[in-house]
mmCIF file of C-alpha atoms and ligand atoms in Angstrom:
data_model
loop_
_atom_site.group_PDB
_atom_site.id
_atom_site.type_symbol
_atom_site.label_atom_id
_atom_site.label_comp_id
_atom_site.label_asym_id
_atom_site.label_seq_id
_atom_site.Cartn_x
_atom_site.Cartn_y
_atom_site.Cartn_z
ATOM 1 C CA MET I 1 0.000 0.000 0.000
ATOM 2 C CA SER I 2 1.408 3.325 -0.983
ATOM 3 C CA THR I 3 1.689 5.939 1.673
ATOM 4 C CA PRO I 4 -0.723 8.801 1.262
ATOM 5 C CA ALA I 5 0.750 11.884 -0.275
ATOM 6 C CA ALA I 6 1.707 14.498 2.236
ATOM 7 C CA PRO I 7 -0.961 17.180 2.398
ATOM 8 C CA ALA I 8 -0.149 20.213 0.331
ATOM 9 C CA PRO I 9 1.158 23.032 2.522
ATOM 10 C CA ALA I 10 -1.504 25.524 3.484
ATOM 11 C CA PRO I 11 -1.312 28.592 1.291
ATOM 12 C CA ALA I 12 0.411 31.519 2.937
ATOM 13 C CA PRO I 13 -2.185 33.891 4.373
ATOM 14 C CA ALA I 14 -2.829 36.665 1.927
ATOM 15 C CA THR I 15 -1.176 39.894 3.015
ATOM 16 C CA ALA I 16 -3.980 42.028 4.300
ATOM 17 C CA GLU I 17 -4.545 45.037 2.096
ATOM 18 C CA CYS I 18 -2.728 48.120 3.372
ATOM 19 C CA GLN I 19 -4.895 51.222 3.238
ATOM 20 C CA LEU I 20 -3.309 54.296 1.710
ATOM 21 C CA ILE I 21 -4.374 57.367 3.685
ATOM 22 C CA GLN I 22 -4.631 60.370 1.378
ATOM 23 C CA GLY I 23 -4.513 63.749 3.109
ATOM 24 C CA ARG I 24 -6.287 65.836 0.480
ATOM 25 C CA PRO I 25 -9.868 64.547 0.977
ATOM 26 C CA ILE I 26 -9.479 64.936 4.759
ATOM 27 C CA ALA I 27 -8.215 68.497 4.253
ATOM 28 C CA GLN I 28 -11.137 69.306 1.933
ATOM 29 C CA ARG I 29 -13.658 68.050 4.474
ATOM 30 C CA ILE I 30 -12.120 70.200 7.215
ATOM 31 C CA GLN I 31 -12.006 73.217 4.895
ATOM 32 C CA ALA I 32 -15.719 72.833 4.148
ATOM 33 C CA ASP I 33 -16.508 72.837 7.900
ATOM 34 C CA LEU I 34 -14.234 75.827 8.450
ATOM 35 C CA LYS I 35 -15.950 77.785 5.670
ATOM 36 C CA THR I 36 -19.261 77.374 7.489
ATOM 37 C CA GLU I 37 -17.672 78.640 10.703
ATOM 38 C CA ILE I 38 -16.073 81.568 8.880
ATOM 39 C CA GLU I 39 -19.499 82.551 7.513
ATOM 40 C CA GLN I 40 -20.979 82.358 11.009
ATOM 41 C CA LEU I 41 -18.194 84.589 12.325
ATOM 42 C CA ARG I 42 -18.736 87.037 9.477
ATOM 43 C CA ALA I 43 -22.415 87.218 10.414
ATOM 44 C CA GLN I 44 -21.185 88.413 13.832
ATOM 45 C CA ASN I 45 -18.981 91.014 12.106
ATOM 46 C CA VAL I 46 -15.804 89.052 12.773
ATOM 47 C CA ALA I 47 -13.477 89.090 9.760
ATOM 48 C CA LEU I 48 -10.348 86.934 9.683
ATOM 49 C CA LYS I 49 -7.000 88.241 8.559
ATOM 50 C CA LEU I 50 -3.781 86.276 8.464
ATOM 51 C CA VAL I 51 -0.427 88.045 8.103
ATOM 52 C CA ALA I 52 2.728 86.135 7.185
ATOM 53 C CA VAL I 53 6.028 87.732 8.171
ATOM 54 C CA MET I 54 8.869 86.677 5.905
ATOM 55 C CA VAL I 55 12.422 87.913 6.360
ATOM 56 C CA GLY I 56 14.678 87.798 3.290
ATOM 57 C CA GLU I 57 14.190 85.720 0.158
ATOM 58 C CA ASN I 58 13.668 81.980 0.388
ATOM 59 C CA ALA I 59 12.351 79.852 -2.457
ATOM 60 C CA GLY I 60 10.751 77.302 -0.096
ATOM 61 C CA SER I 61 9.004 79.986 1.960
ATOM 62 C CA THR I 62 7.725 81.666 -1.207
ATOM 63 C CA VAL I 63 6.071 78.397 -2.252
ATOM 64 C CA TYR I 64 4.452 78.052 1.200
ATOM 65 C CA VAL I 65 3.289 81.665 1.220
ATOM 66 C CA ASN I 66 1.679 81.260 -2.203
ATOM 67 C CA GLN I 67 -0.091 78.089 -1.075
ATOM 68 C CA GLN I 68 -1.296 79.843 2.082
ATOM 69 C CA ARG I 69 -2.607 82.815 0.106
ATOM 70 C CA LYS I 70 -4.465 80.560 -2.314
ATOM 71 C CA LEU I 71 -6.100 78.612 0.495
ATOM 72 C CA ALA I 72 -6.952 81.788 2.443
ATOM 73 C CA ASP I 73 -8.550 83.303 -0.705
ATOM 74 C CA SER I 74 -10.635 80.194 -1.262
ATOM 75 C CA MET I 75 -11.902 80.363 2.316
ATOM 76 C CA GLY I 76 -12.720 84.069 2.482
ATOM 77 C CA ILE I 77 -9.787 84.887 4.754
ATOM 78 C CA ALA I 78 -7.799 88.091 4.123
ATOM 79 C CA TYR I 79 -4.107 87.352 3.679
ATOM 80 C CA GLU I 80 -1.143 89.706 3.708
ATOM 81 C CA LEU I 81 2.545 89.023 3.255
ATOM 82 C CA MET I 82 4.932 91.355 5.079
ATOM 83 C CA GLN I 83 8.288 90.896 3.483
ATOM 84 C CA LEU I 84 11.266 92.329 5.373
ATOM 85 C CA PRO I 85 14.811 92.662 4.029
ATOM 86 C CA GLY I 86 17.206 89.790 4.750
ATOM 87 C CA THR I 87 19.407 92.220 6.672
ATOM 88 C CA SER I 88 16.665 92.910 9.259
ATOM 89 C CA THR I 89 17.647 92.596 12.907
ATOM 90 C CA GLU I 90 15.692 90.833 15.636
ATOM 91 C CA ALA I 91 14.617 94.261 16.882
ATOM 92 C CA ASP I 92 13.237 95.114 13.403
ATOM 93 C CA VAL I 93 11.150 91.952 13.289
ATOM 94 C CA ILE I 94 9.954 92.413 16.877
ATOM 95 C CA GLN I 95 8.829 95.916 15.965
ATOM 96 C CA VAL I 96 6.727 94.501 13.120
ATOM 97 C CA VAL I 97 5.272 91.813 15.391
ATOM 98 C CA GLU I 98 4.340 94.437 17.973
ATOM 99 C CA ARG I 99 2.611 96.489 15.285
ATOM 100 C CA LEU I 100 0.645 93.408 14.222
ATOM 101 C CA ASN I 101 -0.228 92.693 17.876
ATOM 102 C CA ALA I 102 -1.708 96.175 18.138
ATOM 103 C CA ASP I 103 -3.665 96.028 14.864
ATOM 104 C CA PRO I 104 -7.240 94.887 15.606
ATOM 105 C CA ALA I 105 -7.784 93.896 11.945
ATOM 106 C CA VAL I 106 -5.050 91.238 12.183
ATOM 107 C CA THR I 107 -6.392 88.054 13.756
ATOM 108 C CA GLY I 108 -3.432 85.733 13.146
ATOM 109 C CA VAL I 109 0.286 85.905 12.415
ATOM 110 C CA ILE I 110 2.682 83.396 10.866
ATOM 111 C CA LEU I 111 6.438 83.746 11.265
ATOM 112 C CA GLN I 112 7.710 82.163 8.083
ATOM 113 C CA GLN I 113 10.710 79.915 8.662
ATOM 114 C CA PRO I 114 13.591 79.733 8.054
ATOM 115 C CA MET I 115 14.626 83.221 9.144
ATOM 116 C CA PRO I 116 18.146 84.558 8.517
ATOM 117 C CA GLN I 117 20.851 83.471 10.960
ATOM 118 C CA GLN I 118 20.923 86.713 12.946
ATOM 119 C CA ILE I 119 17.312 86.137 14.054
ATOM 120 C CA ALA I 120 16.422 83.637 16.765
ATOM 121 C CA ILE I 121 12.816 82.747 15.914
ATOM 122 C CA ARG I 122 12.179 81.873 19.556
ATOM 123 C CA ASN I 123 12.808 85.454 20.641
ATOM 124 C CA ILE I 124 10.296 86.647 18.059
ATOM 125 C CA ILE I 125 7.574 84.121 18.880
ATOM 126 C CA GLU I 126 7.652 85.150 22.534
ATOM 127 C CA LYS I 127 6.758 88.714 21.527
ATOM 128 C CA LEU I 128 3.696 87.625 19.556
ATOM 129 C CA ASN I 129 0.335 88.030 21.270
ATOM 130 C CA PRO I 130 -0.704 84.405 21.963
ATOM 131 C CA ALA I 131 -4.240 85.371 20.876
ATOM 132 C CA LYS I 132 -2.789 85.795 17.338
ATOM 133 C CA ASP I 133 -0.592 82.674 17.354
ATOM 134 C CA ALA I 134 -1.861 81.013 14.170
ATOM 135 C CA GLU I 135 0.958 78.470 14.165
ATOM 136 C CA GLY I 136 0.375 77.321 17.739
ATOM 137 C CA MET I 137 4.045 77.820 18.514
ATOM 138 C CA HIS I 138 3.914 80.415 21.317
ATOM 139 C CA PRO I 139 5.010 78.978 24.694
ATOM 140 C CA ASN I 140 1.549 79.889 25.992
ATOM 141 C CA SER I 141 -0.117 77.779 23.274
ATOM 142 C CA LEU I 142 2.291 74.905 23.916
ATOM 143 C CA GLY I 143 1.534 75.126 27.642
ATOM 144 C CA HIS I 144 -2.153 74.641 26.834
ATOM 145 C CA VAL I 145 -1.253 71.686 24.598
ATOM 146 C CA LEU I 146 0.444 70.177 27.648
ATOM 147 C CA MET I 147 -2.638 70.778 29.786
ATOM 148 C CA GLY I 148 -4.959 69.385 27.130
ATOM 149 C CA ASP I 149 -7.128 72.507 26.757
ATOM 150 C CA ALA I 150 -5.482 74.214 23.769
ATOM 151 C CA HIS I 151 -7.388 76.309 21.198
ATOM 152 C CA VAL I 152 -4.457 76.025 18.831
ATOM 153 C CA ALA I 153 -1.588 73.582 18.387
ATOM 154 C CA PRO I 154 1.372 73.269 16.015
ATOM 155 C CA CYS I 155 -0.058 72.635 12.554
ATOM 156 C CA THR I 156 1.787 69.454 11.592
ATOM 157 C CA ALA I 157 1.075 67.776 14.934
ATOM 158 C CA SER I 158 -2.611 68.722 14.526
ATOM 159 C CA ALA I 159 -2.556 67.354 10.979
ATOM 160 C CA VAL I 160 -1.453 63.961 12.319
ATOM 161 C CA MET I 161 -4.242 64.019 14.915
ATOM 162 C CA GLU I 162 -6.812 64.865 12.209
ATOM 163 C CA ILE I 163 -5.622 61.966 10.063
ATOM 164 C CA LEU I 164 -5.953 59.540 12.968
ATOM 165 C CA ALA I 165 -9.392 60.926 13.815
ATOM 166 C CA ALA I 166 -10.476 60.545 10.176
ATOM 167 C CA GLN I 167 -9.334 56.915 10.403
ATOM 168 C CA GLY I 168 -11.655 56.475 13.364
ATOM 169 C CA MET I 169 -8.603 55.664 15.462
ATOM 170 C CA ASN I 170 -9.285 55.590 19.193
ATOM 171 C CA LEU I 171 -5.900 56.079 20.875
ATOM 172 C CA TYR I 172 -7.131 54.999 24.311
ATOM 173 C CA GLY I 173 -4.666 52.387 25.573
ATOM 174 C CA LYS I 174 -2.900 52.097 22.209
ATOM 175 C CA GLU I 175 0.868 51.604 22.040
ATOM 176 C CA VAL I 176 2.042 54.712 20.217
ATOM 177 C CA VAL I 177 5.611 55.352 19.121
ATOM 178 C CA ILE I 178 6.597 58.801 17.903
ATOM 179 C CA VAL I 179 9.990 58.966 16.246
ATOM 180 C CA GLY I 180 11.377 62.515 16.382
ATOM 181 C CA HIS I 181 11.169 64.997 19.267
ATOM 182 C CA SER I 182 11.177 68.401 17.571
ATOM 183 C CA ASP I 183 9.333 71.316 19.173
ATOM 184 C CA ILE I 184 7.041 71.592 16.145
ATOM 185 C CA VAL I 185 6.086 67.947 15.621
ATOM 186 C CA GLY I 186 7.347 65.176 17.917
ATOM 187 C CA LYS I 187 7.028 66.842 21.327
ATOM 188 C CA PRO I 188 3.588 68.449 20.922
ATOM 189 C CA LEU I 189 2.300 65.305 19.232
ATOM 190 C CA THR I 190 3.464 63.185 22.156
ATOM 191 C CA LEU I 191 1.420 65.384 24.488
ATOM 192 C CA MET I 192 -1.604 65.443 22.201
ATOM 193 C CA MET I 193 -1.629 61.658 21.950
ATOM 194 C CA LEU I 194 -1.036 61.284 25.673
ATOM 195 C CA ASN I 195 -4.054 63.543 26.244
ATOM 196 C CA LYS I 196 -6.048 60.942 24.266
ATOM 197 C CA PHE I 197 -4.734 58.247 26.631
ATOM 198 C CA GLY I 198 -2.352 56.699 24.130
ATOM 199 C CA THR I 199 0.594 54.954 25.804
ATOM 200 C CA THR I 200 3.225 57.126 24.205
ATOM 201 C CA THR I 201 6.917 56.535 23.658
ATOM 202 C CA THR I 202 9.017 59.250 22.047
ATOM 203 C CA CYS I 203 12.144 58.069 20.244
ATOM 204 C CA HIS I 204 14.901 60.252 18.832
ATOM 205 C CA ILE I 205 18.483 60.196 17.687
ATOM 206 C CA ALA I 206 19.759 58.828 21.008
ATOM 207 C CA THR I 207 17.265 55.928 20.785
ATOM 208 C CA SER I 208 18.755 54.995 17.410
ATOM 209 C CA GLN I 209 22.297 55.413 18.656
ATOM 210 C CA ALA I 210 21.510 53.112 21.582
ATOM 211 C CA HIS I 211 20.188 50.560 19.014
ATOM 212 C CA LYS I 212 16.767 50.555 20.703
ATOM 213 C CA LEU I 213 14.562 52.031 17.986
ATOM 214 C CA GLN I 214 13.552 48.649 16.590
ATOM 215 C CA ASP I 215 12.642 47.334 20.079
ATOM 216 C CA HIS I 216 10.180 50.179 20.552
ATOM 217 C CA LEU I 217 8.725 49.876 17.053
ATOM 218 C CA ALA I 218 8.187 46.130 17.446
ATOM 219 C CA THR I 219 5.364 46.685 19.957
ATOM 220 C CA ALA I 220 3.834 49.833 18.444
ATOM 221 C CA GLU I 221 0.273 49.849 17.144
ATOM 222 C CA VAL I 222 0.553 53.429 15.881
ATOM 223 C CA VAL I 223 3.826 54.897 14.599
ATOM 224 C CA VAL I 224 4.428 58.519 13.678
ATOM 225 C CA VAL I 225 7.776 59.342 12.165
ATOM 226 C CA ALA I 226 9.049 62.941 11.905
ATOM 227 C CA VAL I 227 12.784 62.732 11.608
ATOM 228 C CA GLY I 228 14.059 63.950 8.235
ATOM 229 C CA VAL I 229 16.028 60.796 7.355
ATOM 230 C CA ALA I 230 14.907 59.244 4.068
ATOM 231 C CA ARG I 231 13.419 55.730 4.437
ATOM 232 C CA LEU I 232 14.722 55.285 7.996
ATOM 233 C CA ILE I 233 11.883 53.006 9.174
ATOM 234 C CA LYS I 234 11.894 49.523 7.647
ATOM 235 C CA GLY I 235 8.847 47.285 7.324
ATOM 236 C CA GLU I 236 10.558 44.382 9.058
ATOM 237 C CA TRP I 237 10.830 46.487 12.237
ATOM 238 C CA LEU I 238 7.050 46.927 12.480
ATOM 239 C CA ARG I 239 4.354 44.862 14.128
ATOM 240 C CA PRO I 240 1.810 43.568 11.581
ATOM 241 C CA GLY I 241 -1.241 45.835 11.373
ATOM 242 C CA THR I 242 0.548 49.026 12.402
ATOM 243 C CA VAL I 243 -0.918 52.377 11.404
ATOM 244 C CA LEU I 244 1.997 54.487 10.208
ATOM 245 C CA ILE I 245 1.920 58.248 9.711
ATOM 246 C CA ASP I 246 4.959 59.543 7.857
ATOM 247 C CA VAL I 247 5.649 63.244 8.379
ATOM 248 C CA GLY I 248 9.092 63.259 6.756
ATOM 249 C CA ILE I 249 9.857 65.152 3.574
ATOM 250 C CA ASN I 250 13.198 64.196 2.034
ATOM 251 C CA LYS I 251 14.629 64.848 -1.385
ATOM 252 C CA VAL I 252 16.356 61.812 -2.857
ATOM 253 C CA GLY I 253 17.572 62.602 -6.359
ATOM 254 C CA ASP I 254 14.547 64.159 -8.026
ATOM 255 C CA GLN I 255 12.112 62.231 -5.804
ATOM 256 C CA ILE I 256 10.394 63.297 -2.566
ATOM 257 C CA VAL I 257 10.293 60.442 -0.070
ATOM 258 C CA GLY I 258 9.264 60.046 3.542
ATOM 259 C CA ASP I 259 11.044 58.846 6.673
ATOM 260 C CA ALA I 260 9.538 55.379 6.206
ATOM 261 C CA ASP I 261 10.646 52.897 3.589
ATOM 262 C CA PHE I 262 7.225 52.879 1.933
ATOM 263 C CA GLU I 263 7.565 49.672 -0.073
ATOM 264 C CA SER I 264 8.562 47.440 2.874
ATOM 265 C CA CYS I 265 6.328 49.232 5.406
ATOM 266 C CA LYS I 266 3.162 48.870 3.345
ATOM 267 C CA LEU I 267 3.589 45.089 3.505
ATOM 268 C CA LYS I 268 3.308 45.249 7.299
ATOM 269 C CA CYS I 269 0.914 48.147 7.881
ATOM 270 C CA ALA I 270 -2.872 48.221 8.093
ATOM 271 C CA ALA I 271 -2.714 51.829 6.921
ATOM 272 C CA ILE I 272 0.031 54.222 5.861
ATOM 273 C CA THR I 273 0.294 57.810 4.653
ATOM 274 C CA PRO I 274 2.139 58.320 1.368
ATOM 275 C CA VAL I 275 4.814 60.978 0.863
ATOM 276 C CA PRO I 276 3.932 63.231 -0.810
ATOM 277 C CA GLY I 277 0.154 63.386 -0.386
ATOM 278 C CA GLY I 278 -0.349 62.213 3.206
ATOM 279 C CA VAL I 279 0.325 64.705 5.998
ATOM 280 C CA GLY I 280 1.548 67.574 3.768
ATOM 281 C CA PRO I 281 -1.837 68.580 2.263
ATOM 282 C CA LEU I 282 -3.285 69.081 5.767
ATOM 283 C CA THR I 283 -0.741 71.461 7.283
ATOM 284 C CA ASN I 284 -2.006 74.734 5.793
ATOM 285 C CA THR I 285 -5.577 73.701 6.543
ATOM 286 C CA MET I 286 -4.548 73.384 10.205
ATOM 287 C CA LEU I 287 -3.242 76.949 10.026
ATOM 288 C CA MET I 288 -6.701 78.111 8.953
ATOM 289 C CA LYS I 289 -8.294 75.935 11.639
ATOM 290 C CA ASN I 290 -6.104 77.640 14.252
ATOM 291 C CA LEU I 291 -7.085 81.057 12.867
ATOM 292 C CA VAL I 292 -10.788 80.209 13.185
ATOM 293 C CA ALA I 293 -10.253 78.821 16.696
ATOM 294 C CA LEU I 294 -8.483 82.029 17.777
ATOM 295 C CA ALA I 295 -11.354 84.152 16.442
ATOM 296 C CA ARG I 296 -13.919 81.951 18.166
ATOM 297 C CA ALA I 297 -12.012 82.147 21.456
ATOM 298 C CA ALA I 298 -11.828 85.937 21.209
ATOM 299 C CA HIS I 299 -15.559 86.351 20.499
ATOM 300 C CA HIS I 300 -17.393 83.739 22.452
HETATM 301 P P1 NAD J 401 13.879 68.239 13.371
HETATM 302 O O1 NAD J 401 14.794 68.245 12.208
HETATM 303 O O2 NAD J 401 13.700 69.466 14.187
HETATM 304 O O3 NAD J 401 14.289 67.063 14.372
HETATM 305 C C1 NAD J 401 14.573 65.777 13.921
HETATM 306 C C2 NAD J 401 14.206 64.773 14.982
HETATM 307 O O4 NAD J 401 14.554 63.484 14.493
HETATM 308 C C3 NAD J 401 14.963 64.943 16.292
HETATM 309 O O5 NAD J 401 14.118 64.560 17.354
HETATM 310 C C4 NAD J 401 16.115 63.947 16.163
HETATM 311 O O6 NAD J 401 16.594 63.498 17.421
HETATM 312 C C5 NAD J 401 15.428 62.839 15.403
HETATM 313 N N1 NAD J 401 16.335 62.004 14.632
HETATM 314 C C6 NAD J 401 17.276 62.387 13.737
HETATM 315 N N2 NAD J 401 17.909 61.300 13.223
HETATM 316 C C7 NAD J 401 17.347 60.217 13.792
HETATM 317 C C8 NAD J 401 17.562 58.818 13.697
HETATM 318 N N3 NAD J 401 18.481 58.308 12.886
HETATM 319 N N4 NAD J 401 16.797 57.998 14.456
HETATM 320 C C9 NAD J 401 15.842 58.486 15.279
HETATM 321 N N5 NAD J 401 15.601 59.800 15.419
HETATM 322 C C10 NAD J 401 16.342 60.662 14.683
HETATM 323 O O7 NAD J 401 12.478 67.636 12.903
HETATM 324 P P2 NAD J 401 11.150 68.301 12.288
HETATM 325 O O8 NAD J 401 11.314 69.763 12.078
HETATM 326 O O9 NAD J 401 10.044 67.778 13.131
HETATM 327 O O10 NAD J 401 11.092 67.606 10.845
HETATM 328 C C11 NAD J 401 11.122 66.215 10.688
HETATM 329 C C12 NAD J 401 10.728 65.860 9.263
HETATM 330 O O11 NAD J 401 9.378 66.239 9.057
HETATM 331 C C13 NAD J 401 11.536 66.566 8.188
HETATM 332 O O12 NAD J 401 11.676 65.694 7.079
HETATM 333 C C14 NAD J 401 10.639 67.738 7.787
HETATM 334 O O13 NAD J 401 10.861 68.160 6.451
HETATM 335 C C15 NAD J 401 9.290 67.096 7.934
HETATM 336 N N6 NAD J 401 8.193 68.050 8.181
HETATM 337 C C16 NAD J 401 7.078 67.894 7.422
HETATM 338 C C17 NAD J 401 5.989 68.726 7.624
HETATM 339 C C18 NAD J 401 4.740 68.517 6.809
HETATM 340 O O14 NAD J 401 3.924 69.399 6.701
HETATM 341 N N7 NAD J 401 4.539 67.335 6.242
HETATM 342 C C19 NAD J 401 6.056 69.744 8.575
HETATM 343 C C20 NAD J 401 7.203 69.849 9.365
HETATM 344 C C21 NAD J 401 8.272 68.981 9.166
#
């Protein structure tokens, strides 16, 4: 009697489909809600005006300013660019900020970065009236982020929170790893996610140097990476089913890539943001959201 043939090996489980999270439709939805709020404010005689302060010439900043103006126009928000010479001193810029603080028509101010070397942006931000802090970068705004009762928060960190909310992600009890601890993204985001009861771990350069980054990522259910190192995060480091938000913008040759190695990560993730097209399209919308929130806070 011949021995029965060994059963055929079970087929490998199909890789679950990884969802690509596009930022633009989320941004458009938020813009539509904001437009309604802006109309309600206008009915109460509250007009919004955003002023961007730019010191010197910078191709990147010019692109941002043009995008901001276009979005502001489309939402019925007045927008003005104050361009100062590249030789301006800190005192010159502070003088402009103080003028904007005193102007009742100006409801929000952006300090366009980078500024020339002779200007420490921190010294300027501290002079801005927190009630006009459209970028959510004033220490007063950041203090409220810490306490969990902020009107405004840094735009990119807010963009990440909006994406997770749009995903229906409940952070309560989730293992969250944030890679990057900058003042504008990683640190405020850690606090914002902690305020939602995520179990947050913030990794940074020292985590990598101590060879511990992969250990943290291995248990993460949500990963946000904001580092500025092209394709740093590899799929094989991730737990299957991770939701990965990639904030990074890196130029590699003539390509823009994120901080995650997209091709290997998408094989492991339940959902992932592409670069470009993920977080980026939401940042300016968050600026407008902050502007509306400031106006609401001032007139409620
Ligand atoms: P940053 O440059 O101020 O700080 C970098 C952070 O990454 C630090 O915490 C540093 O310790 C950490 N880091 C550096 N190398 C690392 C490594 N090998 N391993 C682990 N951690 C490491 O950061 P930023 O200003 O928050 O910018 C981060 C990235 O996000 C950049 O690519 C930037 O262009 C991008 N960014 C995108 C948007 C957007 O709208 N999408 C907005 C802001 C920043």
